[in-house]
Tab-separated table of C-alpha atoms in Angstrom:
chain	number	residue	atom	x	y	z
A	1431	MET	CA	151.499	174.424	-28.312
A	1432	LEU	CA	150.373	170.987	-27.157
A	1433	ASN	CA	153.813	169.441	-27.601
A	1434	ASP	CA	155.270	171.271	-24.598
A	1435	THR	CA	154.803	170.580	-20.894
A	1436	ILE	CA	152.975	173.104	-18.743
A	1437	ALA	CA	153.008	173.621	-14.990
A	1438	ALA	CA	151.093	175.721	-12.482
A	1439	ILE	CA	149.950	175.898	-8.891
A	1440	SER	CA	146.576	174.161	-8.816
A	1441	THR	CA	145.524	175.027	-5.277
A	1442	ALA	CA	144.449	178.419	-3.938
A	1443	ILE	CA	147.291	180.765	-3.046
A	1444	GLY	CA	147.602	181.155	0.715
A	1445	GLU	CA	148.416	179.130	3.798
A	1446	GLY	CA	146.978	175.618	3.949
A	1447	GLY	CA	147.757	172.043	4.757
A	1448	ILE	CA	148.633	171.071	1.189
A	1449	GLY	CA	149.630	172.900	-1.981
A	1450	ILE	CA	149.700	171.205	-5.388
A	1451	VAL	CA	151.937	171.971	-8.355
A	1452	ARG	CA	150.603	170.242	-11.475
A	1453	LEU	CA	152.465	169.367	-14.683
A	1454	SER	CA	150.838	168.218	-17.932
A	1455	GLY	CA	152.625	167.085	-21.077
A	1456	ASP	CA	154.691	164.232	-22.446
A	1457	LYS	CA	157.784	165.364	-20.497
A	1458	SER	CA	156.046	165.725	-17.130
A	1459	LEU	CA	157.765	162.743	-15.513
A	1460	GLU	CA	161.132	163.604	-17.065
A	1461	ILE	CA	161.004	167.174	-15.722
A	1462	ALA	CA	159.799	165.996	-12.306
A	1463	SER	CA	162.704	163.535	-12.104
A	1464	LYS	CA	165.154	166.467	-12.313
A	1465	VAL	CA	163.795	168.062	-9.138
A	1466	PHE	CA	162.455	165.091	-7.159
A	1467	LYS	CA	164.640	162.932	-4.923
A	1468	SER	CA	162.991	159.743	-3.725
A	1469	ALA	CA	163.370	158.999	-0.025
A	1470	LYS	CA	164.096	155.378	-0.997
A	1471	GLY	CA	166.453	156.281	-3.834
A	1472	LYS	CA	164.093	155.016	-6.572
A	1473	ASP	CA	164.024	156.419	-10.090
A	1474	ILE	CA	160.553	157.912	-10.637
A	1475	LYS	CA	160.894	157.397	-14.388
A	1476	GLU	CA	159.974	153.782	-13.641
A	1477	MET	CA	156.786	154.749	-11.787
A	1478	ARG	CA	153.557	153.003	-12.700
A	1479	SER	CA	150.521	155.070	-13.613
A	1480	TYR	CA	148.320	156.085	-10.697
A	1481	SER	CA	151.064	155.538	-8.154
A	1482	MET	CA	152.740	157.853	-5.653
A	1483	ALA	CA	156.261	158.397	-4.381
A	1484	TYR	CA	157.522	160.019	-1.175
A	1485	GLY	CA	160.591	162.229	-1.195
A	1486	TYR	CA	161.934	165.761	-1.527
A	1487	ILE	CA	161.953	168.570	-4.062
A	1488	VAL	CA	165.555	169.658	-4.584
A	1489	ASP	CA	166.883	172.691	-6.443
A	1490	PRO	CA	169.112	171.060	-9.092
A	1491	GLU	CA	171.382	174.116	-9.214
A	1492	THR	CA	172.149	174.372	-5.483
A	1493	ASN	CA	171.150	170.879	-4.297
A	1494	GLU	CA	169.060	172.628	-1.630
A	1495	ILE	CA	166.042	170.716	-0.298
A	1496	ILE	CA	162.967	172.905	-0.797
A	1497	ASP	CA	160.188	170.736	0.644
A	1498	GLU	CA	159.127	167.262	1.704
A	1499	VAL	CA	156.488	166.072	-0.791
A	1500	ILE	CA	154.336	163.293	-2.201
A	1501	LEU	CA	154.560	162.979	-5.978
A	1502	SER	CA	151.782	161.311	-7.983
A	1503	TYR	CA	151.903	160.210	-11.619
A	1504	MET	CA	149.037	159.621	-14.083
A	1505	LYS	CA	149.800	158.314	-17.540
A	1506	ALA	CA	147.982	159.444	-20.700
A	1507	PRO	CA	145.339	159.038	-21.974
A	1508	ASN	CA	143.439	158.299	-18.743
A	1509	THR	CA	143.976	161.733	-17.227
A	1510	TYR	CA	142.187	165.069	-17.000
A	1511	THR	CA	144.039	166.483	-20.010
A	1512	ARG	CA	144.641	163.147	-21.791
A	1513	GLU	CA	148.348	163.891	-21.363
A	1514	ASP	CA	150.851	162.614	-18.819
A	1515	ILE	CA	150.236	164.417	-15.530
A	1516	VAL	CA	152.437	164.764	-12.473
A	1517	GLU	CA	151.188	166.380	-9.282
A	1518	ILE	CA	153.577	167.469	-6.556
A	1519	ASN	CA	151.794	167.591	-3.201
A	1520	CYS	CA	153.833	169.868	-0.988
A	1521	HIS	CA	153.157	171.864	2.178
A	1522	GLY	CA	150.666	174.657	1.629
A	1523	GLY	CA	152.729	177.686	2.574
A	1524	VAL	CA	152.895	180.420	-0.056
A	1525	LEU	CA	156.693	180.424	-0.294
A	1526	ALA	CA	157.099	176.635	-0.416
A	1527	VAL	CA	154.637	176.165	-3.269
A	1528	LYS	CA	156.093	179.050	-5.276
A	1529	LYS	CA	159.630	177.725	-4.876
A	1530	VAL	CA	158.565	174.239	-6.006
A	1531	LEU	CA	156.918	175.760	-9.085
A	1532	SER	CA	160.015	177.861	-9.731
A	1533	VAL	CA	162.400	174.882	-9.899
A	1534	VAL	CA	159.918	172.953	-12.072
A	1535	LEU	CA	159.856	175.855	-14.545
A	1536	LYS	CA	163.648	176.116	-14.521
A	1537	SER	CA	163.822	172.405	-15.328
A	1538	GLY	CA	161.916	172.653	-18.627
A	1539	ALA	CA	158.244	173.253	-17.992
A	1540	ARG	CA	156.322	176.307	-19.206
A	1541	LEU	CA	154.021	178.290	-16.959
A	1542	ALA	CA	150.448	177.392	-17.885
A	1543	GLU	CA	148.099	180.075	-19.147
A	1544	PRO	CA	144.801	180.687	-17.289
A	1545	GLY	CA	142.531	177.689	-17.824
A	1546	GLU	CA	145.075	175.879	-19.998
A	1547	PHE	CA	144.698	172.470	-18.323
A	1548	THR	CA	140.972	172.493	-19.095
A	1549	LYS	CA	141.682	173.926	-22.549
A	1550	ARG	CA	143.945	170.947	-23.253
A	1551	ALA	CA	141.226	168.581	-22.056
A	1552	PHE	CA	138.947	170.164	-24.677
A	1553	LEU	CA	141.521	170.219	-27.491
A	1554	ASN	CA	142.441	166.603	-26.791
A	1555	GLY	CA	138.783	165.589	-27.037
A	1556	ARG	CA	138.132	164.508	-23.457
A	1557	ILE	CA	135.382	167.098	-22.975
A	1558	ASP	CA	133.500	169.401	-25.309
A	1559	LEU	CA	133.301	173.169	-25.048
A	1560	SER	CA	130.163	173.315	-22.905
A	1561	GLN	CA	131.669	170.800	-20.491
A	1562	ALA	CA	134.842	172.865	-20.308
A	1563	GLU	CA	132.767	175.916	-19.404
A	1564	ALA	CA	131.018	173.894	-16.695
A	1565	VAL	CA	134.330	173.487	-14.868
A	1566	ILE	CA	134.449	177.157	-13.898
A	1567	ASP	CA	130.747	177.022	-12.932
A	1568	LEU	CA	131.542	174.101	-10.663
A	1569	ILE	CA	134.329	176.043	-8.984
A	1570	ARG	CA	132.193	179.162	-8.513
A	1571	ALA	CA	128.986	177.407	-7.409
A	1572	LYS	CA	127.594	178.923	-4.199
A	1573	THR	CA	124.536	176.743	-3.613
A	1574	ASP	CA	123.760	173.039	-3.877
A	1575	ASP	CA	121.476	173.717	-6.834
A	1576	SER	CA	124.172	175.725	-8.624
A	1577	LEU	CA	126.582	172.869	-7.997
A	1578	ASN	CA	124.125	170.281	-9.344
A	1579	LEU	CA	123.582	172.285	-12.529
A	1580	ALA	CA	127.327	172.563	-13.102
A	1581	VAL	CA	127.820	168.836	-12.465
A	1582	ASN	CA	125.027	167.961	-14.920
A	1583	GLN	CA	126.643	170.109	-17.585
A	1584	LEU	CA	130.069	168.663	-16.842
A	1585	LYS	CA	128.589	165.164	-17.227
A	1586	GLY	CA	127.399	166.198	-20.683
A	1587	LYS	CA	123.624	166.582	-20.109
A	1588	LEU	CA	123.485	169.796	-22.156
A	1589	SER	CA	125.867	168.390	-24.767
A	1590	GLN	CA	123.646	165.342	-25.233
A	1591	LYS	CA	120.619	167.590	-25.757
A	1592	ILE	CA	122.424	169.830	-28.247
A	1593	ASN	CA	123.844	166.847	-30.120
A	1594	SER	CA	120.354	165.340	-30.292
A	1595	LEU	CA	118.979	168.563	-31.811
A	1596	MET	CA	121.863	168.697	-34.272
A	1597	ASP	CA	121.189	165.081	-35.237
A	1598	LYS	CA	117.512	165.861	-35.914
A	1599	LEU	CA	118.543	168.895	-37.921
A	1600	LEU	CA	120.915	166.765	-39.980
A	1601	GLY	CA	118.019	164.467	-40.778
A	1602	CYS	CA	116.041	167.428	-42.140
A	1603	LEU	CA	119.038	168.631	-44.112
A	1604	ALA	CA	119.497	165.150	-45.515
A	1605	HIS	CA	115.949	165.231	-46.915
A	1606	ILE	CA	116.547	168.612	-48.515
A	1607	GLU	CA	119.971	167.798	-49.928
A	1608	ALA	CA	118.630	164.585	-51.387
A	1609	THR	CA	115.885	166.408	-53.313
A	1610	VAL	CA	118.450	168.886	-54.628
A	1611	ASP	CA	120.854	166.161	-55.747
A	1612	PHE	CA	118.070	164.027	-57.240
A	1613	PRO	CA	115.635	166.535	-58.780
A	1614	GLU	CA	113.964	163.876	-60.938
A	1615	ASP	CA	112.270	162.517	-57.790
A	1616	ASP	CA	109.215	164.614	-57.015
A	1617	VAL	CA	108.808	165.834	-53.462
A	1618	ASP	CA	105.178	165.393	-52.521
A	1619	GLU	CA	103.209	167.470	-50.014
A	1620	LEU	CA	103.445	164.804	-47.308
A	1621	VAL	CA	107.244	164.974	-47.364
A	1622	VAL	CA	107.178	168.762	-47.130
A	1623	ASN	CA	104.679	168.663	-44.257
A	1624	LYS	CA	106.812	166.098	-42.429
A	1625	LEU	CA	109.873	168.284	-42.935
A	1626	VAL	CA	108.099	171.352	-41.567
A	1627	SER	CA	106.769	169.340	-38.615
A	1628	ASP	CA	110.242	168.041	-37.751
A	1629	LEU	CA	111.707	171.544	-37.907
A	1630	GLN	CA	108.917	172.955	-35.745
A	1631	PHE	CA	109.656	170.271	-33.176
A	1632	ILE	CA	113.305	171.348	-33.088
A	1633	VAL	CA	112.207	174.980	-32.663
A	1634	SER	CA	109.995	173.993	-29.715
A	1635	GLU	CA	112.917	172.181	-28.085
A	1636	ILE	CA	115.189	175.202	-28.549
A	1637	ASP	CA	112.417	177.474	-27.272
A	1638	TYR	CA	112.243	175.422	-24.082
A	1639	LEU	CA	115.975	175.851	-23.490
A	1640	ILE	CA	115.835	179.588	-24.215
A	1641	LYS	CA	112.806	180.094	-21.978
A	1642	ASN	CA	114.583	178.537	-19.013
A	1643	ALA	CA	117.941	180.186	-19.676
A	1644	GLU	CA	117.071	183.146	-17.440
A	1645	SER	CA	116.645	180.830	-14.459
A	1646	GLY	CA	119.881	179.096	-15.408
A	1647	LYS	CA	121.715	182.411	-15.548
A	1648	ILE	CA	120.475	183.222	-12.052
A	1649	PHE	CA	121.878	179.972	-10.663
A	1650	ARG	CA	125.181	180.638	-12.395
A	1651	GLU	CA	125.655	184.315	-11.596
A	1652	GLY	CA	123.239	184.994	-8.744
A	1653	LEU	CA	120.052	187.070	-8.659
A	1654	ARG	CA	121.038	190.732	-8.307
A	1655	THR	CA	118.500	191.975	-5.793
A	1656	THR	CA	118.411	195.625	-4.763
A	1657	ILE	CA	116.561	196.934	-1.694
A	1658	VAL	CA	115.201	200.434	-2.349
A	1659	GLY	CA	112.946	202.923	-0.651
A	1660	LYS	CA	112.998	206.352	0.882
A	1661	PRO	CA	115.051	206.875	4.073
A	1662	ASN	CA	114.039	205.173	7.319
A	1663	VAL	CA	111.601	202.615	5.884
A	1664	GLY	CA	113.609	199.622	7.149
A	1665	LYS	CA	115.923	198.727	4.256
A	1666	SER	CA	118.959	198.029	6.417
A	1667	SER	CA	116.830	196.118	8.917
A	1668	LEU	CA	115.641	193.895	6.063
A	1669	LEU	CA	119.228	193.300	4.917
A	1670	ASN	CA	120.204	192.266	8.446
A	1671	ALA	CA	117.144	190.019	8.772
A	1672	LEU	CA	117.817	188.232	5.478
A	1673	LEU	CA	121.506	187.835	6.317
A	1674	GLU	CA	120.644	186.838	9.888
A	1675	GLU	CA	123.396	189.113	11.151
A	1676	LYS	CA	123.850	192.804	11.925
A	1677	ARG	CA	125.647	193.812	8.746
A	1678	ALA	CA	124.167	197.311	8.285
A	1679	ILE	CA	123.868	200.091	10.849
A	1680	VAL	CA	120.249	200.661	11.853
A	1681	THR	CA	119.078	203.916	13.520
A	1682	ASP	CA	115.955	206.062	13.578
A	1683	ILE	CA	117.900	208.833	11.855
A	1684	PRO	CA	116.987	209.113	8.140
A	1685	GLY	CA	119.937	208.777	5.754
A	1686	THR	CA	122.056	206.438	7.905
A	1687	THR	CA	123.046	204.319	4.904
A	1688	ARG	CA	125.086	206.526	2.595
A	1689	ASP	CA	126.861	203.909	0.514
A	1690	VAL	CA	125.901	200.648	-1.139
A	1691	ILE	CA	126.268	197.455	0.915
A	1692	GLU	CA	126.528	194.243	-1.108
A	1693	GLU	CA	126.277	190.760	0.402
A	1694	TYR	CA	125.630	187.193	-0.777
A	1695	ILE	CA	122.862	184.965	0.623
A	1696	ASN	CA	121.367	181.589	-0.245
A	1697	ILE	CA	117.554	181.401	-0.278
A	1698	ASP	CA	116.259	177.866	-0.865
A	1699	GLY	CA	119.127	177.087	-3.232
A	1700	VAL	CA	118.867	180.359	-5.160
A	1701	PRO	CA	122.081	182.432	-4.977
A	1702	ILE	CA	121.180	186.041	-4.208
A	1703	VAL	CA	123.476	189.057	-4.539
A	1704	LEU	CA	121.710	191.357	-2.062
A	1705	VAL	CA	122.303	195.106	-2.239
A	1706	ASP	CA	121.214	197.617	0.425
A	1707	THR	CA	121.136	201.138	-1.000
A	1708	ALA	CA	120.992	204.647	0.379
A	1709	GLY	CA	117.463	205.987	0.857
A	1710	ILE	CA	116.370	207.792	-2.304
A	1711	ARG	CA	115.465	211.418	-1.587
A	1712	LYS	CA	116.564	214.930	-2.431
A	1713	THR	CA	119.271	216.078	-0.050
A	1714	ASP	CA	121.844	218.837	0.297
A	1715	ASP	CA	124.285	216.457	1.987
A	1716	ILE	CA	127.061	215.862	-0.586
A	1717	VAL	CA	128.008	212.396	0.711
A	1718	GLU	CA	124.403	211.211	1.006
A	1719	ASN	CA	123.630	212.566	-2.463
A	1720	ILE	CA	126.464	210.461	-3.920
A	1721	GLY	CA	124.893	207.439	-2.237
A	1722	VAL	CA	121.484	208.291	-3.710
A	1723	GLU	CA	122.951	208.479	-7.224
A	1724	LYS	CA	124.665	205.119	-6.725
A	1725	SER	CA	121.327	203.674	-5.591
A	1726	LYS	CA	119.731	204.781	-8.845
A	1727	GLU	CA	122.547	203.147	-10.831
A	1728	TYR	CA	122.025	199.836	-9.021
A	1729	LEU	CA	118.318	200.018	-9.800
A	1730	GLN	CA	119.047	199.945	-13.523
A	1731	ASN	CA	121.126	196.752	-13.278
A	1732	ALA	CA	118.989	194.862	-10.747
A	1733	ASP	CA	117.309	191.552	-11.649
A	1734	LEU	CA	114.867	192.045	-8.778
A	1735	ILE	CA	113.887	195.038	-6.666
A	1736	LEU	CA	112.627	194.853	-3.098
A	1737	PHE	CA	110.705	198.123	-2.803
A	1738	MET	CA	110.113	198.989	0.840
A	1739	LEU	CA	107.276	201.214	1.985
A	1740	ASP	CA	106.430	202.479	5.472
A	1741	ALA	CA	102.860	201.232	5.953
A	1742	SER	CA	102.410	203.471	8.994
A	1743	ARG	CA	102.617	206.594	6.796
A	1744	PRO	CA	100.689	207.663	3.696
A	1745	LEU	CA	102.459	207.508	0.329
A	1746	GLU	CA	104.677	210.532	-0.125
A	1747	LYS	CA	106.229	212.253	-3.122
A	1748	GLU	CA	109.499	210.392	-2.542
A	1749	ASP	CA	107.651	207.035	-2.760
A	1750	GLU	CA	105.975	208.067	-6.012
A	1751	GLU	CA	109.302	209.119	-7.508
A	1752	ILE	CA	110.760	205.693	-6.734
A	1753	ILE	CA	107.691	204.013	-8.254
A	1754	ASP	CA	108.417	205.905	-11.468
A	1755	LEU	CA	112.068	204.790	-11.365
A	1756	ILE	CA	111.233	201.099	-11.070
A	1757	LYS	CA	108.575	200.866	-13.777
A	1758	GLY	CA	109.020	197.788	-15.946
A	1759	LYS	CA	111.251	196.021	-13.399
A	1760	ASN	CA	110.653	192.822	-11.438
A	1761	VAL	CA	109.451	194.237	-8.131
A	1762	ILE	CA	108.297	192.864	-4.793
A	1763	ALA	CA	106.657	195.644	-2.794
A	1764	ILE	CA	107.105	195.230	0.954
A	1765	LEU	CA	104.664	197.008	3.258
A	1766	ASN	CA	106.838	197.333	6.348
A	1767	LYS	CA	105.897	198.376	9.911
A	1768	MET	CA	102.534	196.626	9.688
A	1769	ASP	CA	102.678	196.222	13.476
A	1770	LEU	CA	101.808	199.936	13.667
A	1771	PRO	CA	98.464	201.507	12.708
A	1772	THR	CA	98.183	201.368	8.900
A	1773	ALA	CA	98.102	204.746	7.131
A	1774	ILE	CA	99.170	203.746	3.636
A	1775	ASP	CA	96.614	203.038	0.881
A	1776	VAL	CA	97.114	199.266	0.704
A	1777	ASP	CA	94.692	198.788	-2.201
A	1778	TYR	CA	96.553	201.415	-4.238
A	1779	VAL	CA	99.876	199.636	-3.667
A	1780	LYS	CA	98.375	196.248	-4.582
A	1781	GLY	CA	96.975	197.817	-7.734
A	1782	ARG	CA	100.435	199.033	-8.756
A	1783	PHE	CA	102.428	195.871	-7.967
A	1784	LYS	CA	101.731	192.220	-8.683
A	1785	HIS	CA	103.756	190.995	-5.701
A	1786	VAL	CA	103.061	192.638	-2.326
A	1787	VAL	CA	104.184	191.300	1.072
A	1788	ASN	CA	103.112	192.572	4.499
A	1789	ALA	CA	105.888	192.652	7.051
A	1790	SER	CA	107.230	194.001	10.296
A	1791	VAL	CA	110.934	193.526	9.795
A	1792	LYS	CA	111.837	194.915	13.208
A	1793	LYS	CA	109.713	192.188	14.840
A	1794	GLU	CA	110.913	189.602	12.259
A	1795	HIS	CA	107.424	189.134	10.865
A	1796	GLY	CA	107.072	188.460	7.158
A	1797	ILE	CA	110.719	187.507	6.481
A	1798	ASP	CA	109.819	183.979	5.377
A	1799	GLU	CA	107.068	185.397	3.141
A	1800	ILE	CA	109.605	187.734	1.508
A	1801	LYS	CA	111.966	184.830	0.875
A	1802	LYS	CA	109.162	182.751	-0.613
A	1803	ALA	CA	108.117	185.647	-2.871
A	1804	ILE	CA	111.696	185.941	-4.153
A	1805	VAL	CA	111.941	182.218	-4.987
A	1806	ASP	CA	108.465	182.170	-6.560
A	1807	LEU	CA	109.365	185.132	-8.757
A	1808	VAL	CA	112.583	183.465	-9.899
A	1809	PHE	CA	110.696	180.391	-11.121
A	1810	GLU	CA	107.482	182.047	-12.244
A	1811	GLY	CA	106.541	180.356	-15.502
A	1812	ARG	CA	109.878	178.590	-15.659
A	1813	VAL	CA	111.455	175.325	-14.534
A	1814	SER	CA	113.295	174.885	-11.257
A	1815	SER	CA	116.929	173.947	-10.776
A	1816	LYS	CA	115.905	170.312	-10.416
A	1817	ASN	CA	115.458	170.173	-14.181
A	1818	GLU	CA	118.318	168.131	-15.570
A	1819	ILE	CA	119.030	170.390	-18.545
A	1820	LEU	CA	119.206	174.105	-17.858
A	1821	VAL	CA	121.150	176.608	-19.953
A	1822	THR	CA	123.252	178.742	-17.609
A	1823	ASN	CA	125.626	180.412	-20.045
A	1824	VAL	CA	124.845	183.628	-21.962
A	1825	ARG	CA	126.951	182.390	-24.890
A	1826	HIS	CA	124.855	179.260	-25.135
A	1827	LYS	CA	121.608	181.234	-25.011
A	1828	ASP	CA	122.817	183.577	-27.748
A	1829	ALA	CA	123.731	180.624	-29.973
A	1830	LEU	CA	120.327	179.033	-29.347
A	1831	VAL	CA	118.504	182.257	-30.226
A	1832	LYS	CA	120.415	182.575	-33.496
A	1833	ALA	CA	119.898	178.896	-34.314
A	1834	LYS	CA	116.156	179.264	-33.765
A	1835	GLU	CA	116.000	182.363	-35.983
A	1836	SER	CA	117.677	180.479	-38.828
A	1837	ILE	CA	115.311	177.496	-38.547
A	1838	VAL	CA	112.266	179.785	-38.485
A	1839	LYS	CA	113.509	181.440	-41.682
A	1840	GLY	CA	114.020	177.993	-43.190
A	1841	ILE	CA	110.460	176.980	-42.325
A	1842	GLU	CA	109.111	180.183	-43.868
A	1843	THR	CA	111.096	179.466	-47.045
A	1844	ILE	CA	109.699	175.931	-47.294
A	1845	LYS	CA	106.121	177.062	-46.659
A	1846	SER	CA	106.395	179.800	-49.291
A	1847	GLY	CA	107.105	177.203	-51.988
A	1848	LEU	CA	110.590	178.508	-52.777
A	1849	PRO	CA	113.322	176.020	-53.781
A	1850	LEU	CA	114.308	173.825	-50.849
A	1851	ASP	CA	118.003	174.532	-51.311
A	1852	LEU	CA	117.317	178.104	-50.110
A	1853	ALA	CA	115.978	176.655	-46.850
A	1854	SER	CA	119.070	174.459	-46.658
A	1855	VAL	CA	121.277	177.549	-46.318
A	1856	GLU	CA	119.374	178.665	-43.220
A	1857	LEU	CA	119.342	175.193	-41.674
A	1858	LYS	CA	123.082	174.769	-42.180
A	1859	ASP	CA	123.608	178.086	-40.410
A	1860	SER	CA	121.458	176.839	-37.529
A	1861	TYR	CA	123.479	173.629	-37.393
A	1862	LEU	CA	126.704	175.634	-37.107
A	1863	LYS	CA	125.237	177.834	-34.355
A	1864	LEU	CA	124.264	174.790	-32.306
A	1865	GLY	CA	127.719	173.358	-32.919
A	1866	GLU	CA	129.254	176.467	-31.400
A	1867	ILE	CA	127.817	175.438	-28.029
A	1868	THR	CA	129.729	172.171	-27.912
A	1869	GLY	CA	132.581	173.242	-30.186
A	1870	ASN	CA	131.677	170.409	-32.555
A	1871	ILE	CA	131.108	172.278	-35.836
A	1872	VAL	CA	131.477	169.732	-38.618
A	1873	ALA	CA	129.159	170.581	-41.513
A	1874	GLU	CA	130.678	167.809	-43.653
A	1875	ASP	CA	128.552	165.338	-41.686
A	1876	ILE	CA	125.593	166.396	-43.836
A	1877	ILE	CA	126.947	164.601	-46.914
A	1878	ASP	CA	127.487	161.340	-45.045
A	1879	ARG	CA	124.002	161.433	-43.575
A	1880	ILE	CA	122.317	161.738	-46.995
A	1881	PHE	CA	123.503	158.343	-48.167
A	1882	CYS	CA	123.329	156.770	-44.708
A	1883	ASP	CA	119.630	157.452	-44.124
A	1884	PHE	CA	118.231	157.358	-47.646
A	1885	CYS	CA	118.304	154.961	-50.555
A	1886	ILE	CA	117.182	157.317	-53.331
A	1887	GLY	CA	118.096	156.000	-56.808
A	1888	LYS	CA	117.689	152.339	-55.881
């Protein structure tokens, strides 16, 4: 219901300098006036937009002063939700903020649902769906690059690209619809070739977005990177070196790590979810065996595997078993303990893995090379985060894939010489799929475009 007024705590729950209770709706100022008492005795109903008032929040039932606050007022439509907004800036204690919210709710506001302020911004047309989704990305961003991507999407960079593709698609549909509505006009080969060329261009543009979506997903969700290897090869030492702190216990005793340790790091702007696992081996120790099984589970879900090998020892059966487990995965093989005499078959390892790094983690040699290998692998054959338009959302990628499939079918229909209206069905479906990304699905635009761009029948 957009005709009611919602309220919620807009700052993180916990102790802090300031806590904010936000109201949105046409009765925001009216409700606030029931609980706010101006220090100068002024009626806040007369407040100008984008102004503030100093005073107190008072429980209207008991007349008890709850907190000393600053109240700000923003009048529709120039607000986040395009509705009247009131923000009560109170002290950031948990109890104070909750009590302020409580009296606001008792005075006529409804508790907002999760994300409802942003949802109202979308429903009221201030932002489209992809921009609304960028808000949560902005909040969750853990690196500068992640933040930049979210800001670009919030500014409408992706929306502009999608709308441009939809506009080109409408042009193609206009050609087709015109030939269907005016069959007496022959469609020559040049027109058909131009139509196919235009559609292929759209496919190439969608392909570019799909191709780079994996990098975008990494910046949005983080690269799940799992460190694996048999016991005592230096996995925990690598975790500590990458974190630059002693997070994991390191000993010479095999099997020290029995559980999974998960930490977040930032490597050159790439958010990494780093997982140190128990050494994979057969063991009779019940607790260690549980850890080994959990390690295998993490392997299946990893985006990248850092496979550690002890270069001072020949390959053993346990190493070979891990190699079998990680087949088909993105792997960086790390030959650790290279400061000791080399016993491992280096050429064999390099023949099995595309990315191999020499290191001596204990002596902090090779750490920068490992970081560089991770970043290079993330962007191998793809764009970097500095690209202005990067798809970061799985929903967007799925819609793009389906839109591309429909256009490809449409092209095949046109090339086969079948009636063009059959291709139109596929292209309309593609148009709707692209519209799902922005939330702007208006197929009726096709009719208007026919007579806007063409003068058939003159």
